[in-house]
PDB file of C-alpha atoms in Angstrom:
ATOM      1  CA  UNK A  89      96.225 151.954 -33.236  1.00 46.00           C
ATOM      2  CA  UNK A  90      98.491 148.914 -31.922  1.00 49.00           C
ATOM      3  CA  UNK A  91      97.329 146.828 -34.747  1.00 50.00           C
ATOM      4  CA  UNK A  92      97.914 149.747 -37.387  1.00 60.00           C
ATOM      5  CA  UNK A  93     101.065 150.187 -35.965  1.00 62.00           C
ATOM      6  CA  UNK A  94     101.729 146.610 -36.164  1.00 65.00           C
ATOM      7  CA  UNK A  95     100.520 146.142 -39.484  1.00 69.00           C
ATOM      8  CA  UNK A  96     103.253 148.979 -40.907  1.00 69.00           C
ATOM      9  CA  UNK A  97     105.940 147.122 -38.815  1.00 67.00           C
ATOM     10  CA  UNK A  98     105.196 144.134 -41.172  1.00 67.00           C
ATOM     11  CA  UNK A  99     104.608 145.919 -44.193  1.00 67.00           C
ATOM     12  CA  UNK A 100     107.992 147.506 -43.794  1.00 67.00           C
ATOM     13  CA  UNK A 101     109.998 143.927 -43.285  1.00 70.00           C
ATOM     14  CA  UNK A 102     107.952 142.486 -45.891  1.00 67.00           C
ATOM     15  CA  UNK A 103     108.611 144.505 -48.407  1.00 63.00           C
ATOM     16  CA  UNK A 104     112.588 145.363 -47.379  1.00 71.00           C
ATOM     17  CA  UNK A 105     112.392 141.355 -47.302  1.00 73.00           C
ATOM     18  CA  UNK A 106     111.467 141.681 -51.346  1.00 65.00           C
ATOM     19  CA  UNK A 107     114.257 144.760 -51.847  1.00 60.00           C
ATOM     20  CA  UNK A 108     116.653 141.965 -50.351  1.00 65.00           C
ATOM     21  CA  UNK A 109     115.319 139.223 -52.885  1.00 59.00           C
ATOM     22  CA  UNK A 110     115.312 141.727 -56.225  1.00 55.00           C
ATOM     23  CA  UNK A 111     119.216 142.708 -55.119  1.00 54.00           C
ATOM     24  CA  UNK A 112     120.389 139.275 -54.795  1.00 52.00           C
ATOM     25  CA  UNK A 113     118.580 138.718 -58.020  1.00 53.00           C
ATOM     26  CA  UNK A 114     120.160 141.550 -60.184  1.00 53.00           C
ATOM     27  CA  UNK A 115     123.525 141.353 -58.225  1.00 55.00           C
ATOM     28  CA  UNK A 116     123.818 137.337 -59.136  1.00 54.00           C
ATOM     29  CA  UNK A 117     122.937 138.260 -62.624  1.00 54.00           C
ATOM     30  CA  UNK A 118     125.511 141.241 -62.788  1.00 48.00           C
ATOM     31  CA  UNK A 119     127.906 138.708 -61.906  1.00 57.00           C
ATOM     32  CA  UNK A 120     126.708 136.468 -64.356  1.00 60.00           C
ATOM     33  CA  UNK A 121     126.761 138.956 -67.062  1.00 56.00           C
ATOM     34  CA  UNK A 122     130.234 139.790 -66.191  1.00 56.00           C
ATOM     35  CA  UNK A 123     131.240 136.067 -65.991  1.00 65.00           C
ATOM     36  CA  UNK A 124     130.060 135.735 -69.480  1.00 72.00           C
ATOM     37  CA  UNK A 125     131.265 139.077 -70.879  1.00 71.00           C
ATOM     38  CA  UNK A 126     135.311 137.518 -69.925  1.00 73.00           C
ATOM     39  CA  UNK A 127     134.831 134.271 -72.068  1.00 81.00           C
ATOM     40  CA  UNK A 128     133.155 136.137 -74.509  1.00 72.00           C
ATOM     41  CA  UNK A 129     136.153 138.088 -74.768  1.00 71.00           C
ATOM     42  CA  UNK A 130     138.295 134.773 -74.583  1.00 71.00           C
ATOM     43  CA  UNK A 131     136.235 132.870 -77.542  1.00 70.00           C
ATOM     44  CA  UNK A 132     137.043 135.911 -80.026  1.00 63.00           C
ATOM     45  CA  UNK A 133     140.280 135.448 -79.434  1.00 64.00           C
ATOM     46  CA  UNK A 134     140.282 131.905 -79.954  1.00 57.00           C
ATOM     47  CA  UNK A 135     138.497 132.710 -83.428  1.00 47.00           C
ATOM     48  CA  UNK A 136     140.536 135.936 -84.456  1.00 48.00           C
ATOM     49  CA  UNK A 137     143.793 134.610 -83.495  1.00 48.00           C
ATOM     50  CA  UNK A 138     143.735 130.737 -83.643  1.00 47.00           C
ATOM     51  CA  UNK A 139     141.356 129.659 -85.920  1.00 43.00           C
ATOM     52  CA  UNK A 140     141.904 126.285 -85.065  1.00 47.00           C
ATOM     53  CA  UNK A 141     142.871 126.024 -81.398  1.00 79.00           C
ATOM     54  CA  UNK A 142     142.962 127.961 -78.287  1.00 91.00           C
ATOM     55  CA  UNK A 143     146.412 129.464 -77.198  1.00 91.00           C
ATOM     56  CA  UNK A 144     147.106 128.032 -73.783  1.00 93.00           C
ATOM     57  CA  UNK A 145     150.211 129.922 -73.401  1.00 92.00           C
ATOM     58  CA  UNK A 146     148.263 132.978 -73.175  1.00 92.00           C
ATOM     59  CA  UNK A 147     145.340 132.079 -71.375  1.00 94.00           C
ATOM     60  CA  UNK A 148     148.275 130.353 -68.856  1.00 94.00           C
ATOM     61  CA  UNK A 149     149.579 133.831 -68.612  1.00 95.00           C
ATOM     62  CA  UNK A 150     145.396 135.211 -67.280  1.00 95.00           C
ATOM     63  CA  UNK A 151     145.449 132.314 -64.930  1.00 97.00           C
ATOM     64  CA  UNK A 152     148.122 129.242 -65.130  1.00 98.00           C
ATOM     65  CA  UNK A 153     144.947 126.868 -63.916  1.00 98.00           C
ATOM     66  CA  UNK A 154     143.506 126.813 -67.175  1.00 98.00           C
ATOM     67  CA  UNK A 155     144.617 123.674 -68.781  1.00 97.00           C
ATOM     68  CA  UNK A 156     141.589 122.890 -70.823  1.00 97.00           C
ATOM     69  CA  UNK A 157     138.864 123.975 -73.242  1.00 97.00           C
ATOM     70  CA  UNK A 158     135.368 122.239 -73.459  1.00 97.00           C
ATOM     71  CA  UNK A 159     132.732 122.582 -76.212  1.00 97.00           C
ATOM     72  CA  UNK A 160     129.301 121.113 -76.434  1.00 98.00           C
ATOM     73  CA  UNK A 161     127.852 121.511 -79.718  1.00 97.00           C
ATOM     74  CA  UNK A 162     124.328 122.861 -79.993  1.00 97.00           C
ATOM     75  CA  UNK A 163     124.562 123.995 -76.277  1.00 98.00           C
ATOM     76  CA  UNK A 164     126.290 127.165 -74.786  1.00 97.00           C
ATOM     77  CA  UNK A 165     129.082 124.882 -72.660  1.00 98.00           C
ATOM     78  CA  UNK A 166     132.148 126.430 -74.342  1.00 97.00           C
ATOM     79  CA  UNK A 167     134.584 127.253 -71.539  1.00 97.00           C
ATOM     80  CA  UNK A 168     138.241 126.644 -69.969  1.00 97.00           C
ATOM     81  CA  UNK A 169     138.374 124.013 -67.462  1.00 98.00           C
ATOM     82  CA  UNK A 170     140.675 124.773 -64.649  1.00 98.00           C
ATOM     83  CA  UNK A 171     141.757 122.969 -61.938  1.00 98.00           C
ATOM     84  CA  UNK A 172     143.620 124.215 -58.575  1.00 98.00           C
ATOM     85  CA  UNK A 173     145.151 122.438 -55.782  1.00 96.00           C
ATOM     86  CA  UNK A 174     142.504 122.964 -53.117  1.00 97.00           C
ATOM     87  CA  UNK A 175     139.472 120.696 -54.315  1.00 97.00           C
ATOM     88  CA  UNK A 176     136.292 122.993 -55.136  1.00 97.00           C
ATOM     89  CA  UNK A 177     138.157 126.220 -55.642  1.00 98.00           C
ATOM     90  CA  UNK A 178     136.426 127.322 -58.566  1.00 98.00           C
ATOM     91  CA  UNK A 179     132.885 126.683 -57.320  1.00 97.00           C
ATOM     92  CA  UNK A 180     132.522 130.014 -56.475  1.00 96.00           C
ATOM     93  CA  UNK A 181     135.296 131.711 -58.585  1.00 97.00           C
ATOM     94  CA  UNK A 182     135.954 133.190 -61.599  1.00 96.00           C
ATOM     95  CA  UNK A 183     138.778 132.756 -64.059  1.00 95.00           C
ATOM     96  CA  UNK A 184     140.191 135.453 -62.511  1.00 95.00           C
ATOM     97  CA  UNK A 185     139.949 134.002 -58.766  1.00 96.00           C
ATOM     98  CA  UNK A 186     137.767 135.996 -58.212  1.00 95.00           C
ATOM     99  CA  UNK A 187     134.460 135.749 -55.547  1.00 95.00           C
ATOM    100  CA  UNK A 188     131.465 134.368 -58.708  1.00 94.00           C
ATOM    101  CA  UNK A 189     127.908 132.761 -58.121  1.00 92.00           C
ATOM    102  CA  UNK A 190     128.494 131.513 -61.572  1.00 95.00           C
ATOM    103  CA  UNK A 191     132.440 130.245 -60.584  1.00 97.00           C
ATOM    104  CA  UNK A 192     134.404 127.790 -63.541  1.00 98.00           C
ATOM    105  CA  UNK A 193     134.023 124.825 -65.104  1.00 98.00           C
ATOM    106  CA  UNK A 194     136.458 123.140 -63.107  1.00 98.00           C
ATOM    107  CA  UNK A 195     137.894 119.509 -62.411  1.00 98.00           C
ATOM    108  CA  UNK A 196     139.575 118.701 -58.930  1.00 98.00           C
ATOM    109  CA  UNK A 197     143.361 117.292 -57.794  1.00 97.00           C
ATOM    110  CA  UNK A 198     142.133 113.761 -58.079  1.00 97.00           C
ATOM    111  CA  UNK A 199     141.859 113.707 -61.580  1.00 98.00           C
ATOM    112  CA  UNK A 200     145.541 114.648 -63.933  1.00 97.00           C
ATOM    113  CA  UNK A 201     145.595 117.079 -66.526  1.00 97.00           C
ATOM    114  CA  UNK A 202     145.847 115.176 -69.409  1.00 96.00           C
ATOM    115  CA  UNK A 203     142.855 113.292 -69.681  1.00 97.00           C
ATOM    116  CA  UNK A 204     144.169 109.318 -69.366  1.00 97.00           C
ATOM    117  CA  UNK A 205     142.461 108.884 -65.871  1.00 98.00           C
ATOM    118  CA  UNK A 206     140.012 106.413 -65.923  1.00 98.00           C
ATOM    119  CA  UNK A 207     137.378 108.565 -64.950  1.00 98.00           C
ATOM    120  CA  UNK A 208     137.630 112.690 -65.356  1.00 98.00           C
ATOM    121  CA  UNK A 209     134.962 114.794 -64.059  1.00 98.00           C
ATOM    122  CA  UNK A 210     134.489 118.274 -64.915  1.00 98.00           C
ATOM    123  CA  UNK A 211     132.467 120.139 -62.691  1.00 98.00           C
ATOM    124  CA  UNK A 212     129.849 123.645 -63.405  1.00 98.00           C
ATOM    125  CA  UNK A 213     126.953 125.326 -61.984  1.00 97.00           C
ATOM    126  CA  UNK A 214     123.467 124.887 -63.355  1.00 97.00           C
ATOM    127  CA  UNK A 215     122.951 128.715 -63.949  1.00 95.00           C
ATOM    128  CA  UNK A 216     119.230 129.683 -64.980  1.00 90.00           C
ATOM    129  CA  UNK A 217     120.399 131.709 -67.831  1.00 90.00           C
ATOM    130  CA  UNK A 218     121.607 128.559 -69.185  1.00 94.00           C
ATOM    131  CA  UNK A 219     125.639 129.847 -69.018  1.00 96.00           C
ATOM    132  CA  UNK A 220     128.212 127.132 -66.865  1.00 97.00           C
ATOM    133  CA  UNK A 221     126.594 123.901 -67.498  1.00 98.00           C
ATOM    134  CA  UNK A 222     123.051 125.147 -67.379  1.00 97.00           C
ATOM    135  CA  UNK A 223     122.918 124.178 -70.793  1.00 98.00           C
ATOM    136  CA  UNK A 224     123.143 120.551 -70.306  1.00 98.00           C
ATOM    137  CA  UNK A 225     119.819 120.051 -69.508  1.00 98.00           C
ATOM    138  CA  UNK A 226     119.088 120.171 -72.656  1.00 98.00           C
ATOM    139  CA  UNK A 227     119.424 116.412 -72.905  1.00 98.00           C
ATOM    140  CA  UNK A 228     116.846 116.451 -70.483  1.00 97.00           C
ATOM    141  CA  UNK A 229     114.563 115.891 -73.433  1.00 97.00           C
ATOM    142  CA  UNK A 230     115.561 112.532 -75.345  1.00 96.00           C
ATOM    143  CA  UNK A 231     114.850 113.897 -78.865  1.00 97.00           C
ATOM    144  CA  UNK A 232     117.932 116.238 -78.425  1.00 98.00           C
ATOM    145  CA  UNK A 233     119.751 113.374 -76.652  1.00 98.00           C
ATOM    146  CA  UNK A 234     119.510 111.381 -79.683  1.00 97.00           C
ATOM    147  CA  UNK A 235     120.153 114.235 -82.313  1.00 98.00           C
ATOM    148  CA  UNK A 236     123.478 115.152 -80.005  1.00 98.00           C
ATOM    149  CA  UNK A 237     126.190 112.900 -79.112  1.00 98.00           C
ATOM    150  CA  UNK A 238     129.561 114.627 -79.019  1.00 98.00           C
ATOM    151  CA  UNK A 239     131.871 116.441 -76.345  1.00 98.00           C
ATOM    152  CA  UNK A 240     135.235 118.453 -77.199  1.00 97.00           C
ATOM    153  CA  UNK A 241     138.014 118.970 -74.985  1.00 97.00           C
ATOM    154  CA  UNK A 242     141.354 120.747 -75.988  1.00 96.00           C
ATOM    155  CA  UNK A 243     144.313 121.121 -74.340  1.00 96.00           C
ATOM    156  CA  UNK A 244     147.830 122.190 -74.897  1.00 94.00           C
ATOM    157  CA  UNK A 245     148.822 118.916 -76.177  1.00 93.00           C
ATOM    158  CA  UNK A 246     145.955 117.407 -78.325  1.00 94.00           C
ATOM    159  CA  UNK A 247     142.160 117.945 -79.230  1.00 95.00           C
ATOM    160  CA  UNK A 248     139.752 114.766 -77.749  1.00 97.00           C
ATOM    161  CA  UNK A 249     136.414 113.550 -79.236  1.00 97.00           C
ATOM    162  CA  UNK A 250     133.513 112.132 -76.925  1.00 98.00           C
ATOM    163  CA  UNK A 251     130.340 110.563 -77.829  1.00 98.00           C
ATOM    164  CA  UNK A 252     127.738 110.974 -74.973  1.00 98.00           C
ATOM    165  CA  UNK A 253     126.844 107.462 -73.761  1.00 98.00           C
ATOM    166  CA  UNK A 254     123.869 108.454 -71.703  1.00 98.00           C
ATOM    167  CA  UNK A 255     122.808 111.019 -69.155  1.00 98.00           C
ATOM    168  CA  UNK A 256     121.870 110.271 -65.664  1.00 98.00           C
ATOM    169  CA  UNK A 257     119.704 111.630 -62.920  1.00 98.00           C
ATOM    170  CA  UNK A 258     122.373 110.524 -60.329  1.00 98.00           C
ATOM    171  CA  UNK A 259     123.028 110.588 -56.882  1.00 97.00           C
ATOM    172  CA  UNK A 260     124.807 113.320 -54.912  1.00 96.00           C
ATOM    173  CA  UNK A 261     127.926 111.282 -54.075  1.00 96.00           C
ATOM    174  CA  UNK A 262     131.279 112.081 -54.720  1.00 97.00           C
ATOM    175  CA  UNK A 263     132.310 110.358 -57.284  1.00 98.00           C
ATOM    176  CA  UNK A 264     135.781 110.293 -56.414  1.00 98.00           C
ATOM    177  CA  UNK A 265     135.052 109.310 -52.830  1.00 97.00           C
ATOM    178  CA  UNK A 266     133.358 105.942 -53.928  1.00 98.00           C
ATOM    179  CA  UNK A 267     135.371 105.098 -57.067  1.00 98.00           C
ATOM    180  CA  UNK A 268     139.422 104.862 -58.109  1.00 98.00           C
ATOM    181  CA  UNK A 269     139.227 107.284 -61.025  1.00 98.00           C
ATOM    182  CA  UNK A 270     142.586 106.060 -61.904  1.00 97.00           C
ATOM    183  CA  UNK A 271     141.829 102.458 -62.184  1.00 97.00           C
ATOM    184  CA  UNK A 272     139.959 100.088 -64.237  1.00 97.00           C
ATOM    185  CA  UNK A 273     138.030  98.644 -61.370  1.00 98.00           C
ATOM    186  CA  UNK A 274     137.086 101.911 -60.187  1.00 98.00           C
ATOM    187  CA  UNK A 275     135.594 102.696 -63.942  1.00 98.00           C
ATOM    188  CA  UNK A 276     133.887  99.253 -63.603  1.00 98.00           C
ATOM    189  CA  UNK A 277     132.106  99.783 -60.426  1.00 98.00           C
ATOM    190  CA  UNK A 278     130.957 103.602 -61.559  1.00 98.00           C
ATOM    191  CA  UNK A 279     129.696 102.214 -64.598  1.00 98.00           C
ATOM    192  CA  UNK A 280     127.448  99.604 -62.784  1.00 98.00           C
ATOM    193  CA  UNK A 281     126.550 102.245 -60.842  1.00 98.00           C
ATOM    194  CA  UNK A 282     124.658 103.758 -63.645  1.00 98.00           C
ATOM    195  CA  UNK A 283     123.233 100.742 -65.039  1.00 97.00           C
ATOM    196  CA  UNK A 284     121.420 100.306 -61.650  1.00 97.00           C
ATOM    197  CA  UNK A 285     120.375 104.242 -62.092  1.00 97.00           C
ATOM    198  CA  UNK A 286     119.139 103.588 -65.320  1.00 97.00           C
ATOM    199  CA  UNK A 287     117.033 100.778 -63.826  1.00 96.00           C
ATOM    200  CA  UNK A 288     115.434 103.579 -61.711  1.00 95.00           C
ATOM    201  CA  UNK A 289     113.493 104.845 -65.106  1.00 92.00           C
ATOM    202  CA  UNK A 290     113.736 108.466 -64.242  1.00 94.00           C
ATOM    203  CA  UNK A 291     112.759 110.445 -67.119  1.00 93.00           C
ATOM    204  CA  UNK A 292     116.297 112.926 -67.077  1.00 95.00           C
ATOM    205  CA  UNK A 293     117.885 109.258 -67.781  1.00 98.00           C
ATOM    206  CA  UNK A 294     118.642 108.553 -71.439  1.00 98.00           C
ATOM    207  CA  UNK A 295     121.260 105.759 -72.515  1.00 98.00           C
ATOM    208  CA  UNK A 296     121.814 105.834 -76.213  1.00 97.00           C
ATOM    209  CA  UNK A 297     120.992 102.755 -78.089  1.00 94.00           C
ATOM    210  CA  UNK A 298     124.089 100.402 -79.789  1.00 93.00           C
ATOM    211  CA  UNK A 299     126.507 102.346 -77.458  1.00 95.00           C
ATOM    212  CA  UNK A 300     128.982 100.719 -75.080  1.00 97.00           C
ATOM    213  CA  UNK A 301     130.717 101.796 -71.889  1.00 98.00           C
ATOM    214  CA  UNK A 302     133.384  99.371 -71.227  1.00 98.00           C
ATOM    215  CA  UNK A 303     136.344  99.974 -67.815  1.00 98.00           C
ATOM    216  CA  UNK A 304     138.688 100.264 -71.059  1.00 97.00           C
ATOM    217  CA  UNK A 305     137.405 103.589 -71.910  1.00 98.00           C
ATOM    218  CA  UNK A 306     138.466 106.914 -70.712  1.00 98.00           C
ATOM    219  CA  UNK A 307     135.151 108.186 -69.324  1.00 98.00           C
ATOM    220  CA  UNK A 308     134.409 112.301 -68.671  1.00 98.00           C
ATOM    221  CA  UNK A 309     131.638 112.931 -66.463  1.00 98.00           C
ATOM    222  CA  UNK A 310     129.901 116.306 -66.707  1.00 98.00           C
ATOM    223  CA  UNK A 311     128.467 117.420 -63.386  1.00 98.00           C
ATOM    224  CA  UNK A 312     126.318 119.682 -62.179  1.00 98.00           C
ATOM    225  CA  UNK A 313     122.818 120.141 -60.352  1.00 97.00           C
ATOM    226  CA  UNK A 314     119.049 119.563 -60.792  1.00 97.00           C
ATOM    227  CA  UNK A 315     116.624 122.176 -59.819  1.00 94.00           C
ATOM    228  CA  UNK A 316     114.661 121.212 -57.092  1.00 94.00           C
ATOM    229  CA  UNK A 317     117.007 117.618 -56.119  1.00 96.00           C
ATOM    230  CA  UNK A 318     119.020 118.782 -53.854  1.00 94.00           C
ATOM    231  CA  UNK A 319     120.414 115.332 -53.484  1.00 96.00           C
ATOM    232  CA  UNK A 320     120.425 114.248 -56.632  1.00 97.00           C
ATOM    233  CA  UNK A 321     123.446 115.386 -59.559  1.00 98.00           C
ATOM    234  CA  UNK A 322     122.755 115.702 -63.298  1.00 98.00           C
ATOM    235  CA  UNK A 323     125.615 113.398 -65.175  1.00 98.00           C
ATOM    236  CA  UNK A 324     126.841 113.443 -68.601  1.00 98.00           C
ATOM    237  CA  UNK A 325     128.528 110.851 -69.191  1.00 98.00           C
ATOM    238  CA  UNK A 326     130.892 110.430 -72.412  1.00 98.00           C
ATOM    239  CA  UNK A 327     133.845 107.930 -73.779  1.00 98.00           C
ATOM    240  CA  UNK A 328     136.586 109.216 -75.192  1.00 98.00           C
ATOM    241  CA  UNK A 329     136.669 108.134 -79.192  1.00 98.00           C
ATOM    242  CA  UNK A 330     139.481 110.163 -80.360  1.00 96.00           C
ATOM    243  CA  UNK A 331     142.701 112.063 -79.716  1.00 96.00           C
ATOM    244  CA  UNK A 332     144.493 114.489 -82.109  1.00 93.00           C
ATOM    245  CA  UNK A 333     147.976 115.256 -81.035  1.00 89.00           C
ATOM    246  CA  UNK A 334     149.329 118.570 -81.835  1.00 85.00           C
TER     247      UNK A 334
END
């Protein structure tokens, strides 16, 4: 009887142990689903209302952090970028500040708003249902590396052009801990920093071929994790090739 009493004692934690696991689960992806349904909302008014660009003085007016828009072709990384005074703010927050699993695509106080630093990085979680910058792992596979090459970013003041110069299965520093983002040198020392990770030969590192990455070029770094690295960052890593004033 001790055992038998035993054994329901464990059968009981065990399975409130899985009720635990399937709530997190469909709580996360209720807060997913509602993370998504708000930029949903936000890209149809981009396309009813501005056909060509986003209207900042609105989405100012939802949250005055949003000072960007990013767009990945051929993945689902279209998103404002926002960026607050406290560094990581938007890890684990919505566009509406509010408590998010999925949080922002987000940059921190290091880098300016108006994309001349040296080196930018946006930051964005590596969601399973592909939304944030789950996405980006597309370019895990080199065949969509090669057929895929650009970044957008708009802001209030102009629309910028990337091409991808390689992806990189990267370290878990902070970037802005080990480089100057706002100098040259600091751009030259990051970028030797990824030819050495390139040397590694993982195979989430693709370079593309007859592209350069020079300290004269305004670099934006996508960041976000890899699934099962804890101490290891996924990096996209662009140059900027063109700017459209408005």
């Amino acid at each position: 009887m001790k055992f038998n009493g035993r054994t329901k004692i464990i059968s009981i934690i065990v399975v409130l142990i899985a009720a635990i696991f399937v709530g997190v689960f469909f709580y996360t992806q209720w807060q997913n689903d509602k993370s998504e349904d708000a930029y949903h909302k936000l890209r149809q008014e981009k396309t009813q209302e501005q056909k060509a660009t986003h209207d900042f003085a609105q989405l100012q007016k939802q949250n005055p952090d949003i000072y960007a828009w990013i767009q990945v072709p051929n993945t689902k990384v279209d998103y404002p970028v926002l960026q607050s005074e406290e560094d990581n703010y938007y890890l684990s927050r919505d566009i509406n500040k509010q408590d998010s699993k999925p949080g922002s695509i987000y940059s921190n106080a290091c880098n300016g708003k108006d994309m001349e630093d040296a080196i930018t990085i946006f930051y964005g979680h590596d969601m399973k249902a592909h939304t944030m910058f789950g996405s980006l792992h597309l370019f895990d596979e080199e065949e969509f590396f090669e057929e895929n090459d650009t970044i957008l970013v708009e802001t209030a003041e102009a629309l910028y052009t990337y091409v991808i110069y390689g992806v990189y299965n990267y370290n878990d520093n902070y970037i802005p801990a080990v480089f100057a983002v706002d100098e040259a040198q600091g751009a030259q020392d990051f970028i030797d920093s990824l030819e050495e990770c390139a040397k590694e030969g993982d195979k989430l590192t693709h370079v593309r071929q007859g592209e350069t990455l020079t300290a004269d070029d305004k670099i934006l770094v996508l960041s976000t994790c890899i699934s099962g690295q804890d101490d290891r960052r996924f990096l996209v890593v662009a140059k900027q090739t063109n700017r459209d004033g408005y």
